[in-house]
Tab-separated table of C-alpha atoms (C1' of nucleotides) in Angstrom:
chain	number	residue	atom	x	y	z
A	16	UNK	CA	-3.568	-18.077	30.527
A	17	UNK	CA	-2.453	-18.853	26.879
A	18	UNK	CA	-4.815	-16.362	25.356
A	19	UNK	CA	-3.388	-13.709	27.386
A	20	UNK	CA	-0.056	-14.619	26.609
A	21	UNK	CA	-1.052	-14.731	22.896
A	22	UNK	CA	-3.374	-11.128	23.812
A	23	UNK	CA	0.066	-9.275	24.795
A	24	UNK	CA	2.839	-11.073	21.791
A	25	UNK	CA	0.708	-9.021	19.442
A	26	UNK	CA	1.475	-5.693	21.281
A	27	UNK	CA	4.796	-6.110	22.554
A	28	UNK	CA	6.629	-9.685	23.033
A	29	UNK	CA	7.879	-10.194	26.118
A	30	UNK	CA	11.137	-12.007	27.649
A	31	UNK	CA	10.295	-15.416	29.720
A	32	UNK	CA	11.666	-14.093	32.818
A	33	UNK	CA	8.800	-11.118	32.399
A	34	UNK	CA	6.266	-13.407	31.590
A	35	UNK	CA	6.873	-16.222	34.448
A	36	UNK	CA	6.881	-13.272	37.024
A	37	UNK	CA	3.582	-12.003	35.216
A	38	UNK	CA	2.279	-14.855	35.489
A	39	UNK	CA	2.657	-15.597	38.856
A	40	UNK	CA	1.198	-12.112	40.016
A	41	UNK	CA	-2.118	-12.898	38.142
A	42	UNK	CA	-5.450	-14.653	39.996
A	43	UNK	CA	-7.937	-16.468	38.214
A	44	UNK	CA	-11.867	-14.742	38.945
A	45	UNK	CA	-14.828	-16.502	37.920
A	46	UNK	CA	-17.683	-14.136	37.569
A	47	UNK	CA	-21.246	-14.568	37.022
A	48	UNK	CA	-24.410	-12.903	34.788
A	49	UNK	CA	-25.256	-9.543	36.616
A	50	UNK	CA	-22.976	-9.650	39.094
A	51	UNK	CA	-20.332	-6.675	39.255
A	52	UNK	CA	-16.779	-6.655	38.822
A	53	UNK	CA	-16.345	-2.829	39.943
A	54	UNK	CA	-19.065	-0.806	41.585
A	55	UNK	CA	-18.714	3.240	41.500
A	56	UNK	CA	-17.436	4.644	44.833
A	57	UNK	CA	-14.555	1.860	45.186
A	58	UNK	CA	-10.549	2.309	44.192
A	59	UNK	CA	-10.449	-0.014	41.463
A	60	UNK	CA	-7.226	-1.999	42.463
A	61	UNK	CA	-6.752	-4.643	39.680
A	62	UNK	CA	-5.954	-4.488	36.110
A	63	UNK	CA	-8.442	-7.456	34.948
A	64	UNK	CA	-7.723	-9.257	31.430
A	65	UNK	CA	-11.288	-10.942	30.198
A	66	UNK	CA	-10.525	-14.296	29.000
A	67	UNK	CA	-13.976	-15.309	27.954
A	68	UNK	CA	-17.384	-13.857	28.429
A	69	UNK	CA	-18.952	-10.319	28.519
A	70	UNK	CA	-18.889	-6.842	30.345
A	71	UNK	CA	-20.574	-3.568	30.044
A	72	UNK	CA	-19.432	-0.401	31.779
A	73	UNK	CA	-21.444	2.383	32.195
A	74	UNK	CA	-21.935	5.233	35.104
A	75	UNK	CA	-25.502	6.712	36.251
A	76	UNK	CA	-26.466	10.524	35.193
A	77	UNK	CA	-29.996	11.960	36.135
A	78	UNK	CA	-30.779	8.734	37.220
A	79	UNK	CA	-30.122	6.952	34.133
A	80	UNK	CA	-27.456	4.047	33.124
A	81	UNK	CA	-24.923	5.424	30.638
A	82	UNK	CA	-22.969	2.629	28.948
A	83	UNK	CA	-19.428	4.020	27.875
A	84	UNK	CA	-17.961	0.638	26.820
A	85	UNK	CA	-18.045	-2.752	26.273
A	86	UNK	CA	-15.687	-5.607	26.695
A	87	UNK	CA	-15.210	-9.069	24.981
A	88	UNK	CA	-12.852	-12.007	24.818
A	89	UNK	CA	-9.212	-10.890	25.021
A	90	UNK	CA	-9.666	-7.127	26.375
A	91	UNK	CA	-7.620	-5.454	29.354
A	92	UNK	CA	-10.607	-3.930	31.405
A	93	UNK	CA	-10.618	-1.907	34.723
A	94	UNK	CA	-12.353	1.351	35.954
A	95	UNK	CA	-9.200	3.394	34.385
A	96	UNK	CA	-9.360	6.555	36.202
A	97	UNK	CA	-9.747	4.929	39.434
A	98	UNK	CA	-6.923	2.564	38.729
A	99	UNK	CA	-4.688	4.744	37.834
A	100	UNK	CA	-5.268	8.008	39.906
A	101	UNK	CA	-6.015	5.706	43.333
A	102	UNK	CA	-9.586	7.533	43.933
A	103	UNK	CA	-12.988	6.101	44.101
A	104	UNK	CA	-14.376	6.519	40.627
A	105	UNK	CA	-18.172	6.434	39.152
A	106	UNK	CA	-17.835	3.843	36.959
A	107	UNK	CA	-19.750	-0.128	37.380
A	108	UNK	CA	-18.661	-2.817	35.483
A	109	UNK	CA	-21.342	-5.576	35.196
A	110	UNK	CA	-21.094	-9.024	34.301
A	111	UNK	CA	-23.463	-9.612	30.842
A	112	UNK	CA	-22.254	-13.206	30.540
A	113	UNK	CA	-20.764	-15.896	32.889
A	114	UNK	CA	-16.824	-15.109	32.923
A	115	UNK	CA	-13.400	-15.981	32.789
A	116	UNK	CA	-10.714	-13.109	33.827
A	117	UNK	CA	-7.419	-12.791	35.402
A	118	UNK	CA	-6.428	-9.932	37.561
A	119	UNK	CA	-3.302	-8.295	38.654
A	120	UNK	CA	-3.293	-5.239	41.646
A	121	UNK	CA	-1.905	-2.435	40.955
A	122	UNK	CA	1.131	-2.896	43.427
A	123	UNK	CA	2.245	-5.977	42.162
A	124	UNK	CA	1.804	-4.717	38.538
A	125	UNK	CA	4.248	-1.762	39.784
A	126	UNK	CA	6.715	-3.843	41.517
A	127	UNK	CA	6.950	-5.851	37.733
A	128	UNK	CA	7.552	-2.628	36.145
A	129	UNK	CA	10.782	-2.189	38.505
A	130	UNK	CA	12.067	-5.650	37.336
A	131	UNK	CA	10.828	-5.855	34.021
A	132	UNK	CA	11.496	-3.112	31.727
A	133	UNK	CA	9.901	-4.909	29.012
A	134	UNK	CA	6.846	-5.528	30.878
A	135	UNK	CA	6.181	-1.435	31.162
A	136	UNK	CA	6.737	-1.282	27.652
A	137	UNK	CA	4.283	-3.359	26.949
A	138	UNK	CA	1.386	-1.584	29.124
A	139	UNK	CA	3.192	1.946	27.625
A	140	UNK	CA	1.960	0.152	24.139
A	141	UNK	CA	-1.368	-1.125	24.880
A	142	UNK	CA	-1.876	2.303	26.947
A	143	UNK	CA	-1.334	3.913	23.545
A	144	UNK	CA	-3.737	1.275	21.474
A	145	UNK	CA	-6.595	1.945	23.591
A	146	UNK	CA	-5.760	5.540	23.900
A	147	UNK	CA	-5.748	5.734	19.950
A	148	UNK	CA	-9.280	3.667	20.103
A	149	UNK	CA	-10.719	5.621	22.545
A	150	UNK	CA	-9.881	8.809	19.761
A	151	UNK	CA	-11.637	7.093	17.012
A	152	UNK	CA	-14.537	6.423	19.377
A	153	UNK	CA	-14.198	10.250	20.652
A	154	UNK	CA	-14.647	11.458	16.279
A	155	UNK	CA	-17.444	9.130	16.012
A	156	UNK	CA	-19.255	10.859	18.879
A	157	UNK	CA	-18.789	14.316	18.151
A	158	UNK	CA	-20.694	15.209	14.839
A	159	UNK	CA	-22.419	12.282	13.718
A	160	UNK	CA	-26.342	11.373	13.135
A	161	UNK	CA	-27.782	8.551	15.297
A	162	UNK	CA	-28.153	6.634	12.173
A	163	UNK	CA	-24.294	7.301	11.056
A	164	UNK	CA	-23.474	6.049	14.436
A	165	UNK	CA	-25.059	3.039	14.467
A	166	UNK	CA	-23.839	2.049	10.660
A	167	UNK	CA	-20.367	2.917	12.198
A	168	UNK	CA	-20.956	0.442	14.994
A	169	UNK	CA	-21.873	-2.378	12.219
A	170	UNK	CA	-19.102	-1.415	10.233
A	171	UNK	CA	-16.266	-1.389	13.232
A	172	UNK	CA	-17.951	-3.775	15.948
A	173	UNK	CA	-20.754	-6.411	14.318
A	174	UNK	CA	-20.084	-8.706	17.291
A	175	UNK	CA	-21.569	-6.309	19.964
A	176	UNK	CA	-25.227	-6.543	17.828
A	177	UNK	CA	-24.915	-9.864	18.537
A	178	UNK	CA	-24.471	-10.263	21.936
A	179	UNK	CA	-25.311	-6.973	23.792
A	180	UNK	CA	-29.412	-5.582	23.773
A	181	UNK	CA	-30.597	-2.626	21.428
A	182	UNK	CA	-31.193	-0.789	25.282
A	183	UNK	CA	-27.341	-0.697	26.174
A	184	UNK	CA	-26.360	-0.214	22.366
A	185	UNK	CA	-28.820	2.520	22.298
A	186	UNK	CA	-26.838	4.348	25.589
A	187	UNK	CA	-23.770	3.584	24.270
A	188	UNK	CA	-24.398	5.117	20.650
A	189	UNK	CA	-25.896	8.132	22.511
A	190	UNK	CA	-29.196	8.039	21.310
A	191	UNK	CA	-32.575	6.707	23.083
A	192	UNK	CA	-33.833	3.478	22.417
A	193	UNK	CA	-36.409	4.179	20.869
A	194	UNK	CA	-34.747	6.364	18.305
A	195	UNK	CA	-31.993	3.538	17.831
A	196	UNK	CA	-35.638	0.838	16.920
A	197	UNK	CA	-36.875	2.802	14.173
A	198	UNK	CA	-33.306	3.572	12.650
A	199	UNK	CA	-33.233	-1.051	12.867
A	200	UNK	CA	-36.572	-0.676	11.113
A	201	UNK	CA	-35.839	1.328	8.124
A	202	UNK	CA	-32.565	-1.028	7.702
B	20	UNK	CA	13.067	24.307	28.480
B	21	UNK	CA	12.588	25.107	32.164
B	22	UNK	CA	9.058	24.707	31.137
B	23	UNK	CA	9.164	21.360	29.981
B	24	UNK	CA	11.436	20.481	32.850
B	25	UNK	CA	8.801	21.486	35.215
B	26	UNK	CA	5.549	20.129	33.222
B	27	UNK	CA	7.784	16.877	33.215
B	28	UNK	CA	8.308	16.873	37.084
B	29	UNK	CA	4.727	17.067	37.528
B	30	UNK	CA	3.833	13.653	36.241
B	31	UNK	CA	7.169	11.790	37.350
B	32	UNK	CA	10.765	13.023	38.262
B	33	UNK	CA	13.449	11.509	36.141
B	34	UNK	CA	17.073	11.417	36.585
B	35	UNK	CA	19.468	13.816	35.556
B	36	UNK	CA	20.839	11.560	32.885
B	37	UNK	CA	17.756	11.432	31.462
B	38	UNK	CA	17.273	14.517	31.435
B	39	UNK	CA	20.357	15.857	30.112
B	40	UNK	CA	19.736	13.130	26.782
B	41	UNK	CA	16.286	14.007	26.582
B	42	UNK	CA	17.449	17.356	26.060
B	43	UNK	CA	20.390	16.647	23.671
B	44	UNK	CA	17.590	15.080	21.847
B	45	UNK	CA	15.101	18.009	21.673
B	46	UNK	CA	15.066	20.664	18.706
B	47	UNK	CA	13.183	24.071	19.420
B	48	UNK	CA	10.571	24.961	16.802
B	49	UNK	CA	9.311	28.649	16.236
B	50	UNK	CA	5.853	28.749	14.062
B	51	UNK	CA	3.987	31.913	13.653
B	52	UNK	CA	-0.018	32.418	13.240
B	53	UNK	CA	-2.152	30.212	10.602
B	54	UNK	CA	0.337	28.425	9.717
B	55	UNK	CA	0.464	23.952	10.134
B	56	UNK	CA	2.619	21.624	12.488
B	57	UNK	CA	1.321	18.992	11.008
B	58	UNK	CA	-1.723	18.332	7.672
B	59	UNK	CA	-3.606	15.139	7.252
B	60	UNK	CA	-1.816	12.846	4.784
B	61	UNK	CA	1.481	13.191	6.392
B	62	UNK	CA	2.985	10.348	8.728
B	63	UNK	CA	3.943	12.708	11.907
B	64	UNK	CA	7.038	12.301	13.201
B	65	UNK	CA	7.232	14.223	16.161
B	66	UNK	CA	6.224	14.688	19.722
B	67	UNK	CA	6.036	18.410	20.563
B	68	UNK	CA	6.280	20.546	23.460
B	69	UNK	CA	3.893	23.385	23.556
B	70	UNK	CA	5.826	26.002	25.632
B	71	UNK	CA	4.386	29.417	24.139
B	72	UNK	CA	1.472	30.123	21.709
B	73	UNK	CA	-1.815	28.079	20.996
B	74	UNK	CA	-3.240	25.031	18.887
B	75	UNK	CA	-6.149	23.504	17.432
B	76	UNK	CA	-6.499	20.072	15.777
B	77	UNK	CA	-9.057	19.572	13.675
B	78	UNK	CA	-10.253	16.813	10.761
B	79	UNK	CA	-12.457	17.257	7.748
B	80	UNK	CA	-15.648	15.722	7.557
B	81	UNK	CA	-18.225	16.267	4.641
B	82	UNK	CA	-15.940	19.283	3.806
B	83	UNK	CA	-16.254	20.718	7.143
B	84	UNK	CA	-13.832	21.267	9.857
B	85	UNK	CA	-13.972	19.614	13.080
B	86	UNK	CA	-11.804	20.856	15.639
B	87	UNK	CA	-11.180	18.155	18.026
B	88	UNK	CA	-8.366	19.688	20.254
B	89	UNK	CA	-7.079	23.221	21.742
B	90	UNK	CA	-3.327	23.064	23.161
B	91	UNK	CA	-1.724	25.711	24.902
B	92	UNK	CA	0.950	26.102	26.678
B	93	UNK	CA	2.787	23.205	28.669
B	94	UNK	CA	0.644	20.882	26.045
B	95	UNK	CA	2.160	17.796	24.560
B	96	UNK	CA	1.321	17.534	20.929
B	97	UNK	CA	1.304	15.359	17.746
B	98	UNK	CA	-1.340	13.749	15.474
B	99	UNK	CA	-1.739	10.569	17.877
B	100	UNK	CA	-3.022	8.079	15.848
B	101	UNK	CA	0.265	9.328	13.302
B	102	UNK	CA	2.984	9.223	15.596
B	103	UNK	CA	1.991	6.050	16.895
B	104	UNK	CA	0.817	3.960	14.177
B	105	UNK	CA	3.486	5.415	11.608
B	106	UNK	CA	1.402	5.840	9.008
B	107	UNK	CA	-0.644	8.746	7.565
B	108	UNK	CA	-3.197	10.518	9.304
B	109	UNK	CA	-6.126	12.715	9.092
B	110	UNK	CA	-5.223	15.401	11.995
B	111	UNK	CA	-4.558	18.988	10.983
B	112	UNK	CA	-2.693	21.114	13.433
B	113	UNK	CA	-2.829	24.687	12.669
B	114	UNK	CA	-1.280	27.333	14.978
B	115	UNK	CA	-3.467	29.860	16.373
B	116	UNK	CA	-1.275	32.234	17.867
B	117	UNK	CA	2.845	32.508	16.999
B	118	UNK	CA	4.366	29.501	19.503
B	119	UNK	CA	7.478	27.933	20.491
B	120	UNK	CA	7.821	24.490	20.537
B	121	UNK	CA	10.128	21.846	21.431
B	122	UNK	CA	10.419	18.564	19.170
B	123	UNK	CA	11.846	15.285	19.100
B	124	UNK	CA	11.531	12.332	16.663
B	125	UNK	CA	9.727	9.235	16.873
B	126	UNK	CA	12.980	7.351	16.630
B	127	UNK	CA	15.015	9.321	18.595
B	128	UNK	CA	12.433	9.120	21.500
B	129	UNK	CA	12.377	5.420	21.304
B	130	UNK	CA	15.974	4.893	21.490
B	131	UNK	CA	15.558	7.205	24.997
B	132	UNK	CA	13.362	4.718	26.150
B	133	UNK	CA	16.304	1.693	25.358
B	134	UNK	CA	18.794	3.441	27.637
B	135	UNK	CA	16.824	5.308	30.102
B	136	UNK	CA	13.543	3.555	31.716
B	137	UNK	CA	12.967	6.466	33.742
B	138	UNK	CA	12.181	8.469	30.715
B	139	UNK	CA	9.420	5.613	29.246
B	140	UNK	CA	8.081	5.211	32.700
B	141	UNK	CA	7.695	9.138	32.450
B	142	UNK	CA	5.814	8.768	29.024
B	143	UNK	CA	3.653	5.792	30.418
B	144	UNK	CA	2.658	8.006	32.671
B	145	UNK	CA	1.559	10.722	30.593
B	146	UNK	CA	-0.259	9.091	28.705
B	147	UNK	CA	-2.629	7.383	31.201
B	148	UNK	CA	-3.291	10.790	32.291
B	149	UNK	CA	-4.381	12.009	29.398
B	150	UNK	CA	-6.200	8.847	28.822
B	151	UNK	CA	-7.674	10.007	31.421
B	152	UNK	CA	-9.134	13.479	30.375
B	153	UNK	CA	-9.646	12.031	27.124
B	154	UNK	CA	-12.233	9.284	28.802
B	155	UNK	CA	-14.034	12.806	30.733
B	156	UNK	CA	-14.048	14.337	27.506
B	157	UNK	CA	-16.122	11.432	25.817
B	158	UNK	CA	-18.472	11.054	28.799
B	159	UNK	CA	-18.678	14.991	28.227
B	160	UNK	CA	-20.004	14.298	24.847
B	161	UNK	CA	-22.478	11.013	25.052
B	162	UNK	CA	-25.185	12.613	26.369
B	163	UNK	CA	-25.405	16.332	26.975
B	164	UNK	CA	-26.920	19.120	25.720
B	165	UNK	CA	-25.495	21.713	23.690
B	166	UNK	CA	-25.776	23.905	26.662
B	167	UNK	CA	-24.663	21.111	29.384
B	168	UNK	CA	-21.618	20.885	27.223
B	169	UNK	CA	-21.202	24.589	26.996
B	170	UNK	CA	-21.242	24.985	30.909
B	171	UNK	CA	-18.915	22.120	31.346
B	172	UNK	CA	-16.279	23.527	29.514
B	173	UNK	CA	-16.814	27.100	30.635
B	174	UNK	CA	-16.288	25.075	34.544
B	175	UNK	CA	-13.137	22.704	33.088
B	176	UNK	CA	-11.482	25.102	30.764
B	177	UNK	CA	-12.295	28.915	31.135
B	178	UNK	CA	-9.227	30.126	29.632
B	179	UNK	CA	-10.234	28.399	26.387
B	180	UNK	CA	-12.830	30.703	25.903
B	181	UNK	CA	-10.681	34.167	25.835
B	182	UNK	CA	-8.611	32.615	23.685
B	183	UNK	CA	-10.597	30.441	20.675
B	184	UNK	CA	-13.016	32.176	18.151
B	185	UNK	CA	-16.544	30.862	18.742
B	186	UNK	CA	-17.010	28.861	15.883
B	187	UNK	CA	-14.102	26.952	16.617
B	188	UNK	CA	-15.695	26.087	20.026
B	189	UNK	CA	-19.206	24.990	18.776
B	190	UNK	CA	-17.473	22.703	16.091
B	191	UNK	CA	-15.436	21.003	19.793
B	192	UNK	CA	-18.589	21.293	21.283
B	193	UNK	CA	-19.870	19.207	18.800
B	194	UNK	CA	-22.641	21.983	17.966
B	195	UNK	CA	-23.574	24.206	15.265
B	196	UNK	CA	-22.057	27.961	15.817
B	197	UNK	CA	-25.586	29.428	15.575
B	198	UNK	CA	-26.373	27.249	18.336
B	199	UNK	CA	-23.711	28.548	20.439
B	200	UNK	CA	-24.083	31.896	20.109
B	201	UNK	CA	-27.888	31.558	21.217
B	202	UNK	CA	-26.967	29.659	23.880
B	203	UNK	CA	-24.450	32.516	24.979
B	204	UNK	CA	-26.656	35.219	24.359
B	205	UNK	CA	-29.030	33.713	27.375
B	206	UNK	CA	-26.990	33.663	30.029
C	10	DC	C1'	-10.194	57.046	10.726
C	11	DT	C1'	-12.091	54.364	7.151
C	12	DC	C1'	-12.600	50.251	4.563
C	13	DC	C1'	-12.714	45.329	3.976
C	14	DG	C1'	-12.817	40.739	5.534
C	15	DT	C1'	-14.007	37.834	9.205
C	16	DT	C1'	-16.798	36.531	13.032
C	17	DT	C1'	-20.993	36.746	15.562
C	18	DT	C1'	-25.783	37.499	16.008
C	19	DT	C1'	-30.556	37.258	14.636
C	20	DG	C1'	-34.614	35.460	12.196
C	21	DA	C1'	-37.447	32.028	9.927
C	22	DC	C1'	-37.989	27.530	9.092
C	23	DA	C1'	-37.015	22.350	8.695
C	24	DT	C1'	-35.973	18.174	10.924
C	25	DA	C1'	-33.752	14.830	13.777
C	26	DA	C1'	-34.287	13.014	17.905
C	27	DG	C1'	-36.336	12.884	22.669
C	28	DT	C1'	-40.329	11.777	25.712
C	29	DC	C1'	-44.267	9.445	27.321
C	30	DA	C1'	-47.340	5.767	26.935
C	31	DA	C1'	-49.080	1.602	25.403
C	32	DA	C1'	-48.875	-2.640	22.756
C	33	DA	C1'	-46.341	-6.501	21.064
C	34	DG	C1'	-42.785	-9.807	21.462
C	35	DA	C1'	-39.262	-12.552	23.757
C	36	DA	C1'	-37.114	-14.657	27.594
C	37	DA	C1'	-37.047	-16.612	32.183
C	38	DG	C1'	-39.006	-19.093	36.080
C	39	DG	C1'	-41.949	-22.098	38.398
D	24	DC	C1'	-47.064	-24.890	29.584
D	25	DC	C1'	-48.537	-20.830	31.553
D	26	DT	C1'	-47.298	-16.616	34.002
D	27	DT	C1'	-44.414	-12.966	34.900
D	28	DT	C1'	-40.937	-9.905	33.694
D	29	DC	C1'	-38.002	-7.642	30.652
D	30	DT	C1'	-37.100	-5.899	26.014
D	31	DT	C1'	-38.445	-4.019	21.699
D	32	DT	C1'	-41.611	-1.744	18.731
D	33	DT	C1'	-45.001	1.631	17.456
D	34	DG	C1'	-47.634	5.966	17.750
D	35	DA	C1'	-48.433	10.777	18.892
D	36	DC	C1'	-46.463	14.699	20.234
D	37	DT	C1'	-42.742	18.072	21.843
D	38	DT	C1'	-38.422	20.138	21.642
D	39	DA	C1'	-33.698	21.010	20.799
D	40	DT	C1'	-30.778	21.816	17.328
D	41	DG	C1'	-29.404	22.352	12.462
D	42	DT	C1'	-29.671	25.029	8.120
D	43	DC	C1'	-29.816	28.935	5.227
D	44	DA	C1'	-29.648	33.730	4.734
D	45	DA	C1'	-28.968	38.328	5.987
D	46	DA	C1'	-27.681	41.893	9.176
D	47	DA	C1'	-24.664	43.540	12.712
D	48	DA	C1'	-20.425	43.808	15.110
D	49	DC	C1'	-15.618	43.444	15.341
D	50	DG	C1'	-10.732	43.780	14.124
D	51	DG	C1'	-6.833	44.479	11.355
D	52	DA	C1'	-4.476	46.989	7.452
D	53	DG	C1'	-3.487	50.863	5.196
DNA sequence: CTCCGTTTTTGACATAAGTCAAAAGAAAGG
DNA sequence: CCTTTCTTTTGACTTATGTCAAAAACGGAG
């Protein structure tokens, strides 16, 4: 539980009375390789925090996988729209590697926010981190070259290369696979 | 600012305290045609209100324009990344049609949220909802076609089109305006 | 109503990127 | 260690979209 602690003083710090009751609303999950944390169709009813391993979110269109996101040590990851609007959404979040996470449902997380003030804060701020993220990631999208992309992505995220296959890079970029090889070939 | 109190009372209700020093806190803003709320370079300092008129945000990229944005009316506005961050960003806002606006400072909105939590649950909320739209907007982008993208928004956001010159929707599109205008010109 | 500037349309052409298919390479399982 | 399966690369071809340029249409100002 340390790195979360550690995850969330960098947003916002947090009073021990908030953290104690935060802690004691979270549940360890152990998930493994290919397994799924959230499958499209369900309410999503946890927040999850990943405390070590690897997840990939993506949601089907004509029959294909589209990877939206990725997640890593020391992200907050759920399927947000159906978190937060309490409908089934379209989004599947698969286990790439074994992992660690911690969960809190979205009742108990709102019952904190009556008693901690500081503890809303803290989601208001990392609401407004990943909103300002998912911006960036928005720009990158909109007018770039497959090739621009994908030097962006070196640039900005070198650690998904490593761990995550050209395939799901590929869908998440945009392009097709095969278009994201030959721009690897030419350097 | 009845329209503000309503577009408020959508997302949450708040007290009338709130309210009432929310409101104390606000400062109208009157802007006419072509002219900027906010230029890249500048740190913004302000949340707005868009109660009359129409917006677009847009960047510069290899000395072109990229809109990003349209707001209209009951809108909340700033440069995002700006507001947040406190330092300079690379948003323009430029006003479309003459609009009314209502303001209020970074600072002065944070010291809201120290007296009245009803207020920061309010702009918690709000922003996972347009999280939200944000997220659709992305998935929007990823992998459609020029004309997918085209229907989409004619579906999501009709009124956009009676409003915004076509150029200024290819460039959100994330499409040429040549493209656009064939694609319109076939049904 | 006419003129001027802006926006939209049209045409011709170039090119980035997608698709399909097959081969090569790497990883996983027995 | 060999076999099977999944992933990546390569090739040939198609297509959607961008670019440049010019014409047409539109809209505001006088």
């Amino acid at each position: 539980m340390n790195a979360l602690f550690n995850c969330i003083s960098q947003y916002h710090p947090i009073s021990l009375g908030a953290w104690k009751a935060l802690s004691r609303a979270l549940t360890q999950v152990e998930v493994s390789k290919n397994s799924f944390l959230i499958q499209e169709g369900m309410v999503c009813n946890h927040l999850y925090f990943l405390e070590r391993g690897c997840l990939r979110g993506y949601y089907m269109l004509d029959g294909k996988e589209i990877t939206y996101w990725f997640g890593f040590e020391n992200n907050f990851v759920t399927s947000f729209y159906s978190f937060i609007s309490r409908k089934p959404g379209v989004e599947n979040i698969q286990v790439l590697e074994d992992s660690t996470l911690w969960r809190i449902s979205f009742e108990a997380l709102n019952q904190l926010f009556d008693h901690h003030n500081d503890l809303e804060r803290l989601v208001r701020i990392i609401n407004e981190q990943y909103y300002i993220r998912l911006e960036e990631r928005l720009m990158g999208l909109q007018f770039k070259t497959a090739r621009e992309r994908y030097e962006q992505l070196i640039e900005t995220s070198p650690h998904i290369l490593q761990r995550i296959s050209l395939g799901q890079i590929a869908s998440y970029l945009g392009i097709s696979q095969e278009t994201l090889s030959r721009i690897r070939s030419q350097v």
